[in-house]
Amino acid sequence: MKVTAKAPANIAFIKYWGRKDEKLRLPVNDSISMNLSEIYTLTTVEFLPNLKSDEIEIVGEKISEEGKARIIAHLERIRQLAKIKTFAKVKTKNNFPKGTGLASSASGFAALTLAGTLAGGLKLSLKQLSILARQGSGSACRSIPDGFVEWKAGNSSETSYAYSLYPPEWWDIRDIIAIVGETSKKVSSSEGHVLAESSPFYQPRILGMKKKLQDLKRTLKIKDFEKFGEIVEAEAINMHAVMMTSQPPLFYWLPKTVEIILKVGDWREVGIPVYFTIDAGPNVHLICLKKDEKEIVKRLKKLKIKKIIVNQPTKGARIISKHLF
Ligand code: PMV
């Protein structure tokens, strides 16, 4: 059977940085994210008896050997679960603007997990899908459930999965992504996780996590945007402090990243409630309420930002009827 899935990228409000089990991709702490409406991956999978090996194509991109090996390892997990030996044809398409350094592993492995399991004849629960997606790329497990999502770190593969805290309609906030440049990332996030614990700020980060998670969940529940934004912003700075002080240090920011960070502070001073967060790259995610979206986009344009993507909360991975082959 040929199956096509669509899965969103997600932005973490409380980040996953550091693992307690490399192989199973078990994170050190729980994390919380929101699925993004405008950046996603489409993936079609079909297991075909005549194939001699897996055939993988990412539209418009040359896949690295490492990337290919990760996808094949994931297909292997699906084959084992489905008890099949057939190779698969996989075609995948990211709608992310090219050369922007936006990560595609979360949406990519979420889409591959959903399309691949159904194509292999499996009907997994959301929890099982999330567990499986996690093994392809940690943050992919958060692109399976809808809306606002929490990934429970767990202490085994079976207990480390994401679930929906609230549907997308819960809170009409925006994530305005300011694309500031290309990341030819020297160190991928996958490798970065390993370096986290070499930072002297790593233990303090982990010690403060429980309270931070509780506080963020409370602000999400009562929709206290100001408190929510403060926690999200401080958390991003905290993670980047760990990155910058690991050995070797990881600097993902560009001059333009810092320029926007400083502007966000200025804009708050003139009464616009906007907060930033940043993943393992230079692009800045500006979190705001719907009512302030237009004003912030206008201000970003004045800063000559290359590309701006306005996201709202959205559903998790879905099956769609239009195939890529
Ligand atoms: O899933 P990975 O290995 O790409 O790691 C994601 C790491 C961050 O984006 C920096 C944080 C997060 O929780 O998404």
mmCIF file of C-alpha atoms and ligand atoms in Angstrom:
data_model
loop_
_atom_site.group_PDB
_atom_site.id
_atom_site.type_symbol
_atom_site.label_atom_id
_atom_site.label_comp_id
_atom_site.label_asym_id
_atom_site.label_seq_id
_atom_site.Cartn_x
_atom_site.Cartn_y
_atom_site.Cartn_z
ATOM 1 C CA MET A 1 0.000 0.000 0.000
ATOM 2 C CA LYS A 2 1.188 3.506 -0.841
ATOM 3 C CA VAL A 3 0.721 6.028 1.972
ATOM 4 C CA THR A 4 1.483 9.748 2.211
ATOM 5 C CA ALA A 5 1.771 11.697 5.444
ATOM 6 C CA LYS A 6 2.113 15.377 6.273
ATOM 7 C CA ALA A 7 3.877 16.325 9.502
ATOM 8 C CA PRO A 8 4.597 19.781 10.938
ATOM 9 C CA ALA A 9 7.858 21.094 12.345
ATOM 10 C CA ASN A 10 7.592 22.160 15.976
ATOM 11 C CA ILE A 11 9.105 24.891 18.128
ATOM 12 C CA ALA A 12 10.156 23.959 21.650
ATOM 13 C CA PHE A 13 9.202 26.336 24.474
ATOM 14 C CA ILE A 14 11.098 24.133 26.936
ATOM 15 C CA LYS A 15 13.962 22.564 25.044
ATOM 16 C CA TYR A 16 15.437 19.129 24.678
ATOM 17 C CA TRP A 17 19.210 19.459 24.903
ATOM 18 C CA GLY A 18 21.125 16.455 26.190
ATOM 19 C CA ARG A 19 20.314 12.771 26.322
ATOM 20 C CA LYS A 20 20.506 10.143 29.013
ATOM 21 C CA ASP A 21 20.476 7.310 26.481
ATOM 22 C CA GLU A 22 22.162 7.911 23.136
ATOM 23 C CA LYS A 23 20.920 4.869 21.323
ATOM 24 C CA LEU A 24 17.275 5.154 22.334
ATOM 25 C CA ARG A 25 17.363 8.952 22.190
ATOM 26 C CA LEU A 26 16.004 9.361 25.708
ATOM 27 C CA PRO A 27 16.220 13.020 26.708
ATOM 28 C CA VAL A 28 17.459 14.182 30.086
ATOM 29 C CA ASN A 29 14.375 16.348 30.656
ATOM 30 C CA ASP A 30 10.747 16.659 29.560
ATOM 31 C CA SER A 31 10.141 19.283 26.867
ATOM 32 C CA ILE A 32 7.149 21.290 25.620
ATOM 33 C CA SER A 33 6.468 22.477 22.084
ATOM 34 C CA MET A 34 3.915 23.742 19.598
ATOM 35 C CA ASN A 35 3.355 22.387 16.105
ATOM 36 C CA LEU A 36 3.897 24.958 13.354
ATOM 37 C CA SER A 37 1.300 25.489 10.636
ATOM 38 C CA GLU A 38 3.514 26.734 7.805
ATOM 39 C CA ILE A 39 6.562 24.480 7.800
ATOM 40 C CA TYR A 40 6.053 20.807 7.173
ATOM 41 C CA THR A 41 7.232 17.645 5.434
ATOM 42 C CA LEU A 42 5.274 15.464 3.013
ATOM 43 C CA THR A 43 6.413 11.851 2.694
ATOM 44 C CA THR A 44 5.157 9.001 0.531
ATOM 45 C CA VAL A 45 6.206 5.436 1.361
ATOM 46 C CA GLU A 46 5.553 2.191 -0.478
ATOM 47 C CA PHE A 47 7.120 -1.203 0.245
ATOM 48 C CA LEU A 48 7.755 -2.883 -3.127
ATOM 49 C CA PRO A 49 8.730 -6.559 -3.534
ATOM 50 C CA ASN A 50 10.841 -5.896 -6.644
ATOM 51 C CA LEU A 51 13.277 -3.480 -4.948
ATOM 52 C CA LYS A 52 16.839 -4.598 -4.150
ATOM 53 C CA SER A 53 17.417 -1.804 -1.631
ATOM 54 C CA ASP A 54 15.590 1.168 -0.157
ATOM 55 C CA GLU A 55 15.153 4.013 -2.665
ATOM 56 C CA ILE A 56 15.104 7.407 -1.012
ATOM 57 C CA GLU A 57 14.566 10.775 -2.617
ATOM 58 C CA ILE A 58 14.259 14.182 -1.018
ATOM 59 C CA VAL A 59 12.863 16.551 -3.630
ATOM 60 C CA GLY A 60 15.377 19.270 -4.541
ATOM 61 C CA GLU A 61 18.038 18.044 -2.120
ATOM 62 C CA LYS A 62 21.041 15.793 -2.234
ATOM 63 C CA ILE A 63 20.869 13.464 0.766
ATOM 64 C CA SER A 64 24.049 13.028 2.762
ATOM 65 C CA GLU A 65 25.265 9.482 3.437
ATOM 66 C CA GLU A 66 24.563 10.053 7.121
ATOM 67 C CA GLY A 67 21.034 11.277 6.426
ATOM 68 C CA LYS A 68 20.369 8.295 4.201
ATOM 69 C CA ALA A 69 21.653 5.860 6.824
ATOM 70 C CA ARG A 70 19.334 7.393 9.426
ATOM 71 C CA ILE A 71 16.312 7.005 7.148
ATOM 72 C CA ILE A 72 17.227 3.395 6.307
ATOM 73 C CA ALA A 73 17.688 2.607 10.018
ATOM 74 C CA HIS A 74 14.187 3.965 10.612
ATOM 75 C CA LEU A 75 12.726 1.865 7.780
ATOM 76 C CA GLU A 76 14.459 -1.105 9.385
ATOM 77 C CA ARG A 77 12.656 -0.397 12.684
ATOM 78 C CA ILE A 78 9.353 -0.317 10.785
ATOM 79 C CA ARG A 79 10.170 -3.575 8.953
ATOM 80 C CA GLN A 80 10.925 -5.288 12.248
ATOM 81 C CA LEU A 81 7.657 -4.163 13.800
ATOM 82 C CA ALA A 82 5.668 -5.095 10.672
ATOM 83 C CA LYS A 83 7.572 -8.381 10.290
ATOM 84 C CA ILE A 84 8.337 -7.701 6.642
ATOM 85 C CA LYS A 85 11.557 -7.844 4.626
ATOM 86 C CA THR A 86 10.566 -5.769 1.605
ATOM 87 C CA PHE A 87 12.483 -2.609 0.701
ATOM 88 C CA ALA A 88 10.723 0.695 0.367
ATOM 89 C CA LYS A 89 10.470 3.579 -2.057
ATOM 90 C CA VAL A 90 10.409 6.839 -0.116
ATOM 91 C CA LYS A 91 9.863 10.273 -1.581
ATOM 92 C CA THR A 92 9.851 13.252 0.683
ATOM 93 C CA LYS A 93 9.379 16.977 0.242
ATOM 94 C CA ASN A 94 10.003 19.801 2.691
ATOM 95 C CA ASN A 95 8.132 23.024 2.082
ATOM 96 C CA PHE A 96 10.798 24.992 3.979
ATOM 97 C CA PRO A 97 12.397 27.724 1.951
ATOM 98 C CA LYS A 98 15.773 26.518 0.736
ATOM 99 C CA GLY A 99 19.017 27.553 2.364
ATOM 100 C CA THR A 100 17.312 28.887 5.478
ATOM 101 C CA GLY A 101 18.764 26.451 7.960
ATOM 102 C CA LEU A 102 15.358 25.426 9.247
ATOM 103 C CA ALA A 103 15.621 21.938 10.679
ATOM 104 C CA SER A 104 13.659 19.227 8.965
ATOM 105 C CA SER A 105 14.411 16.192 11.114
ATOM 106 C CA ALA A 106 11.374 16.582 13.411
ATOM 107 C CA SER A 107 8.791 16.895 10.641
ATOM 108 C CA GLY A 108 10.745 14.471 8.448
ATOM 109 C CA PHE A 109 10.884 11.579 10.900
ATOM 110 C CA ALA A 110 7.297 12.188 12.068
ATOM 111 C CA ALA A 111 6.033 11.979 8.464
ATOM 112 C CA LEU A 112 8.198 8.934 7.714
ATOM 113 C CA THR A 113 6.940 7.184 10.857
ATOM 114 C CA LEU A 114 3.256 7.702 10.077
ATOM 115 C CA ALA A 115 3.467 6.935 6.336
ATOM 116 C CA GLY A 116 5.948 4.076 6.807
ATOM 117 C CA THR A 117 4.013 2.205 9.500
ATOM 118 C CA LEU A 118 0.719 2.391 7.585
ATOM 119 C CA ALA A 119 2.436 1.414 4.324
ATOM 120 C CA GLY A 120 3.904 -1.563 6.188
ATOM 121 C CA GLY A 121 0.432 -2.625 7.316
ATOM 122 C CA LEU A 122 0.771 -1.477 10.938
ATOM 123 C CA LYS A 123 -1.876 0.530 12.780
ATOM 124 C CA LEU A 124 -0.111 2.087 15.738
ATOM 125 C CA SER A 125 -1.574 4.263 18.480
ATOM 126 C CA LEU A 126 -0.450 7.891 18.804
ATOM 127 C CA LYS A 127 1.747 6.853 21.716
ATOM 128 C CA GLN A 128 3.391 4.053 19.726
ATOM 129 C CA LEU A 129 3.926 6.403 16.756
ATOM 130 C CA SER A 130 5.538 8.974 19.022
ATOM 131 C CA ILE A 131 7.856 6.356 20.568
ATOM 132 C CA LEU A 132 8.913 5.199 17.130
ATOM 133 C CA ALA A 133 9.400 8.716 15.720
ATOM 134 C CA ARG A 134 11.594 9.561 18.738
ATOM 135 C CA GLN A 135 14.073 6.891 17.714
ATOM 136 C CA GLY A 136 14.544 8.568 14.310
ATOM 137 C CA SER A 137 15.003 12.069 15.741
ATOM 138 C CA GLY A 138 14.180 13.025 19.325
ATOM 139 C CA SER A 139 12.096 16.108 18.613
ATOM 140 C CA ALA A 140 10.132 14.200 15.923
ATOM 141 C CA CYS A 141 8.102 12.537 18.670
ATOM 142 C CA ARG A 142 6.553 15.962 19.388
ATOM 143 C CA SER A 143 5.349 16.367 15.773
ATOM 144 C CA ILE A 144 2.994 13.373 16.079
ATOM 145 C CA PRO A 145 0.305 14.655 18.532
ATOM 146 C CA ASP A 146 -1.793 17.808 17.987
ATOM 147 C CA GLY A 147 -1.228 21.398 19.014
ATOM 148 C CA PHE A 148 0.647 22.051 22.261
ATOM 149 C CA VAL A 149 2.668 19.002 23.169
ATOM 150 C CA GLU A 150 4.668 17.611 26.063
ATOM 151 C CA TRP A 151 7.383 14.989 25.629
ATOM 152 C CA LYS A 152 7.801 12.964 28.798
ATOM 153 C CA ALA A 153 11.472 12.017 29.092
ATOM 154 C CA GLY A 154 10.638 8.637 30.658
ATOM 155 C CA ASN A 155 13.236 6.087 31.673
ATOM 156 C CA SER A 156 12.808 3.489 28.919
ATOM 157 C CA SER A 157 11.792 3.486 25.278
ATOM 158 C CA GLU A 158 8.203 2.660 26.208
ATOM 159 C CA THR A 159 7.898 5.555 28.633
ATOM 160 C CA SER A 160 9.514 8.261 26.490
ATOM 161 C CA TYR A 161 6.863 9.763 24.227
ATOM 162 C CA ALA A 162 4.916 12.941 23.520
ATOM 163 C CA TYR A 163 1.228 13.634 23.981
ATOM 164 C CA SER A 164 -1.054 16.582 23.363
ATOM 165 C CA LEU A 165 -1.473 18.989 26.280
ATOM 166 C CA TYR A 166 -3.954 21.145 24.354
ATOM 167 C CA PRO A 167 -5.391 21.182 20.819
ATOM 168 C CA PRO A 168 -4.227 23.901 18.386
ATOM 169 C CA GLU A 169 -7.368 25.983 19.080
ATOM 170 C CA TRP A 170 -6.437 26.299 22.761
ATOM 171 C CA TRP A 171 -4.426 29.472 22.324
ATOM 172 C CA ASP A 172 -4.226 31.580 19.194
ATOM 173 C CA ILE A 173 -0.593 32.593 19.534
ATOM 174 C CA ARG A 174 1.896 33.112 16.731
ATOM 175 C CA ASP A 175 5.425 31.984 16.034
ATOM 176 C CA ILE A 176 6.882 34.463 13.563
ATOM 177 C CA ILE A 177 10.135 33.038 12.267
ATOM 178 C CA ALA A 178 12.716 35.576 11.173
ATOM 179 C CA ILE A 179 15.045 33.793 8.786
ATOM 180 C CA VAL A 180 18.382 35.457 9.213
ATOM 181 C CA GLY A 181 20.658 33.238 7.244
ATOM 182 C CA GLU A 182 21.850 29.905 6.173
ATOM 183 C CA THR A 183 23.277 27.506 8.699
ATOM 184 C CA SER A 184 25.722 25.182 7.220
ATOM 185 C CA LYS A 185 25.720 23.751 10.714
ATOM 186 C CA LYS A 186 29.188 22.544 11.571
ATOM 187 C CA VAL A 187 27.748 20.531 14.429
ATOM 188 C CA SER A 188 24.283 19.027 14.015
ATOM 189 C CA SER A 189 21.850 18.997 16.932
ATOM 190 C CA SER A 190 22.228 15.233 16.975
ATOM 191 C CA GLU A 191 25.943 15.633 17.763
ATOM 192 C CA GLY A 192 25.319 18.675 19.959
ATOM 193 C CA HIS A 193 23.296 16.695 22.510
ATOM 194 C CA VAL A 194 26.411 14.696 23.300
ATOM 195 C CA LEU A 195 28.391 17.851 24.099
ATOM 196 C CA ALA A 196 25.770 19.317 26.442
ATOM 197 C CA GLU A 197 27.064 17.723 29.628
ATOM 198 C CA SER A 198 30.558 19.159 29.100
ATOM 199 C CA SER A 199 29.172 22.619 29.932
ATOM 200 C CA PRO A 200 29.542 23.819 33.552
ATOM 201 C CA PHE A 201 26.017 25.236 33.187
ATOM 202 C CA TYR A 202 24.476 21.908 32.280
ATOM 203 C CA GLN A 203 23.843 20.581 35.805
ATOM 204 C CA PRO A 204 22.318 23.881 37.018
ATOM 205 C CA ARG A 205 20.106 23.834 33.898
ATOM 206 C CA ILE A 206 18.833 20.348 34.700
ATOM 207 C CA LEU A 207 18.340 21.190 38.379
ATOM 208 C CA GLY A 208 16.044 24.079 37.464
ATOM 209 C CA MET A 209 14.049 22.099 34.924
ATOM 210 C CA LYS A 210 11.297 20.666 37.097
ATOM 211 C CA LYS A 211 10.147 24.066 38.304
ATOM 212 C CA LYS A 212 10.481 25.601 34.854
ATOM 213 C CA LEU A 213 8.290 22.905 33.328
ATOM 214 C CA GLN A 214 5.663 23.345 36.039
ATOM 215 C CA ASP A 215 5.680 27.120 35.644
ATOM 216 C CA LEU A 216 5.394 26.961 31.874
ATOM 217 C CA LYS A 217 2.517 24.484 32.043
ATOM 218 C CA ARG A 218 0.688 26.728 34.464
ATOM 219 C CA THR A 219 1.045 29.789 32.210
ATOM 220 C CA LEU A 220 -0.162 27.712 29.254
ATOM 221 C CA LYS A 221 -3.172 26.578 31.245
ATOM 222 C CA ILE A 222 -4.222 30.036 32.393
ATOM 223 C CA LYS A 223 -2.988 31.698 29.173
ATOM 224 C CA ASP A 224 -0.813 34.230 30.963
ATOM 225 C CA PHE A 225 1.089 35.414 27.906
ATOM 226 C CA GLU A 226 3.562 37.666 29.653
ATOM 227 C CA LYS A 227 4.729 35.032 32.150
ATOM 228 C CA PHE A 228 4.692 32.405 29.430
ATOM 229 C CA GLY A 229 6.903 34.558 27.180
ATOM 230 C CA GLU A 230 9.335 35.321 29.994
ATOM 231 C CA ILE A 231 9.856 31.621 30.701
ATOM 232 C CA VAL A 232 10.191 30.741 26.999
ATOM 233 C CA GLU A 233 12.782 33.444 26.400
ATOM 234 C CA ALA A 234 14.837 32.681 29.518
ATOM 235 C CA GLU A 235 14.797 28.995 28.581
ATOM 236 C CA ALA A 236 16.177 29.677 25.097
ATOM 237 C CA ILE A 237 18.980 31.809 26.546
ATOM 238 C CA ASN A 238 19.689 29.100 29.121
ATOM 239 C CA MET A 239 20.035 26.401 26.444
ATOM 240 C CA HIS A 240 22.268 28.588 24.291
ATOM 241 C CA ALA A 241 24.437 29.384 27.328
ATOM 242 C CA VAL A 242 24.973 25.628 27.691
ATOM 243 C CA MET A 243 25.741 25.326 23.976
ATOM 244 C CA MET A 244 28.237 28.208 24.025
ATOM 245 C CA THR A 245 30.030 26.842 27.084
ATOM 246 C CA SER A 246 30.274 23.205 26.043
ATOM 247 C CA GLN A 247 33.588 21.764 24.912
ATOM 248 C CA PRO A 248 33.978 22.428 22.050
ATOM 249 C CA PRO A 249 31.595 25.398 22.239
ATOM 250 C CA LEU A 250 28.667 25.693 19.856
ATOM 251 C CA PHE A 251 27.740 29.125 18.532
ATOM 252 C CA TYR A 252 24.606 28.986 16.457
ATOM 253 C CA TRP A 253 23.873 32.735 16.428
ATOM 254 C CA LEU A 254 24.720 35.230 13.698
ATOM 255 C CA PRO A 255 25.053 39.035 14.114
ATOM 256 C CA LYS A 256 21.486 39.410 12.807
ATOM 257 C CA THR A 257 20.255 36.986 15.490
ATOM 258 C CA VAL A 258 21.602 39.280 18.194
ATOM 259 C CA GLU A 259 20.208 42.362 16.445
ATOM 260 C CA ILE A 260 16.689 40.890 16.598
ATOM 261 C CA ILE A 261 17.117 39.726 20.204
ATOM 262 C CA LEU A 262 17.953 43.305 21.195
ATOM 263 C CA LYS A 263 15.050 44.703 19.177
ATOM 264 C CA VAL A 264 12.609 42.349 20.897
ATOM 265 C CA GLY A 265 13.596 43.958 24.211
ATOM 266 C CA ASP A 266 13.065 47.450 22.719
ATOM 267 C CA TRP A 267 9.665 46.485 21.323
ATOM 268 C CA ARG A 268 8.532 45.224 24.708
ATOM 269 C CA GLU A 269 9.567 48.533 26.202
ATOM 270 C CA VAL A 270 7.162 50.331 23.881
ATOM 271 C CA GLY A 271 4.346 48.001 24.886
ATOM 272 C CA ILE A 272 4.408 45.144 22.358
ATOM 273 C CA PRO A 273 4.310 41.791 24.169
ATOM 274 C CA VAL A 274 6.777 39.720 22.125
ATOM 275 C CA TYR A 275 9.364 37.170 23.240
ATOM 276 C CA PHE A 276 11.989 35.190 21.347
ATOM 277 C CA THR A 277 13.163 31.619 21.264
ATOM 278 C CA ILE A 278 15.885 29.991 19.157
ATOM 279 C CA ASP A 279 16.676 26.342 18.334
ATOM 280 C CA ALA A 280 19.999 24.945 17.121
ATOM 281 C CA GLY A 281 20.431 27.589 14.428
ATOM 282 C CA PRO A 282 20.504 31.373 13.894
ATOM 283 C CA ASN A 283 16.824 31.929 13.063
ATOM 284 C CA VAL A 284 14.745 33.757 15.630
ATOM 285 C CA HIS A 285 11.227 32.642 16.540
ATOM 286 C CA LEU A 286 9.163 35.584 17.784
ATOM 287 C CA ILE A 287 6.291 34.465 19.964
ATOM 288 C CA CYS A 288 3.363 36.868 20.151
ATOM 289 C CA LEU A 289 -0.404 37.141 20.347
ATOM 290 C CA LYS A 290 -2.435 37.203 17.147
ATOM 291 C CA LYS A 291 -3.317 40.882 17.644
ATOM 292 C CA ASP A 292 0.358 41.917 17.445
ATOM 293 C CA GLU A 293 1.306 39.809 14.437
ATOM 294 C CA LYS A 294 1.043 42.561 11.808
ATOM 295 C CA GLU A 295 2.979 45.139 13.810
ATOM 296 C CA ILE A 296 5.836 42.685 14.450
ATOM 297 C CA VAL A 297 6.021 41.615 10.805
ATOM 298 C CA LYS A 298 6.153 45.306 9.831
ATOM 299 C CA ARG A 299 9.004 45.914 12.259
ATOM 300 C CA LEU A 300 10.913 42.836 11.061
ATOM 301 C CA LYS A 301 10.617 44.010 7.463
ATOM 302 C CA LYS A 302 12.217 47.316 8.463
ATOM 303 C CA LEU A 303 15.212 45.295 9.722
ATOM 304 C CA LYS A 304 15.575 43.860 6.199
ATOM 305 C CA ILE A 305 14.946 40.274 7.271
ATOM 306 C CA LYS A 306 15.329 37.941 4.289
ATOM 307 C CA LYS A 307 12.265 35.873 4.941
ATOM 308 C CA ILE A 308 9.481 35.878 7.517
ATOM 309 C CA ILE A 309 7.190 32.903 8.186
ATOM 310 C CA VAL A 310 4.087 33.426 10.328
ATOM 311 C CA ASN A 311 2.942 30.221 12.033
ATOM 312 C CA GLN A 312 -0.033 29.393 14.175
ATOM 313 C CA PRO A 313 -0.536 26.270 16.289
ATOM 314 C CA THR A 314 -1.566 23.268 14.219
ATOM 315 C CA LYS A 315 -2.394 19.574 14.307
ATOM 316 C CA GLY A 316 0.212 16.817 14.391
ATOM 317 C CA ALA A 317 1.093 14.261 11.689
ATOM 318 C CA ARG A 318 -1.756 13.417 9.269
ATOM 319 C CA ILE A 319 -2.453 11.149 6.325
ATOM 320 C CA ILE A 320 -3.181 12.923 3.050
ATOM 321 C CA SER A 321 -4.525 11.513 -0.206
ATOM 322 C CA LYS A 322 -2.177 13.186 -2.703
ATOM 323 C CA HIS A 323 0.915 11.007 -3.232
ATOM 324 C CA LEU A 324 4.358 12.230 -4.295
ATOM 325 C CA PHE A 325 4.796 9.310 -6.737
HETATM 326 O O1 PMV B 1 15.640 16.341 17.693
HETATM 327 P P1 PMV B 1 16.959 16.997 17.528
HETATM 328 O O2 PMV B 1 18.101 16.044 17.766
HETATM 329 O O3 PMV B 1 17.068 17.734 16.216
HETATM 330 O O4 PMV B 1 17.145 18.100 18.693
HETATM 331 C C1 PMV B 1 16.401 19.267 18.794
HETATM 332 C C2 PMV B 1 17.094 20.255 19.621
HETATM 333 C C3 PMV B 1 16.468 21.633 19.726
HETATM 334 O O5 PMV B 1 15.763 21.969 18.560
HETATM 335 C C4 PMV B 1 17.603 22.630 19.888
HETATM 336 C C5 PMV B 1 15.558 21.759 20.944
HETATM 337 C C6 PMV B 1 14.199 21.128 20.835
HETATM 338 O O6 PMV B 1 13.692 20.702 21.890
HETATM 339 O O7 PMV B 1 13.614 21.075 19.744
#
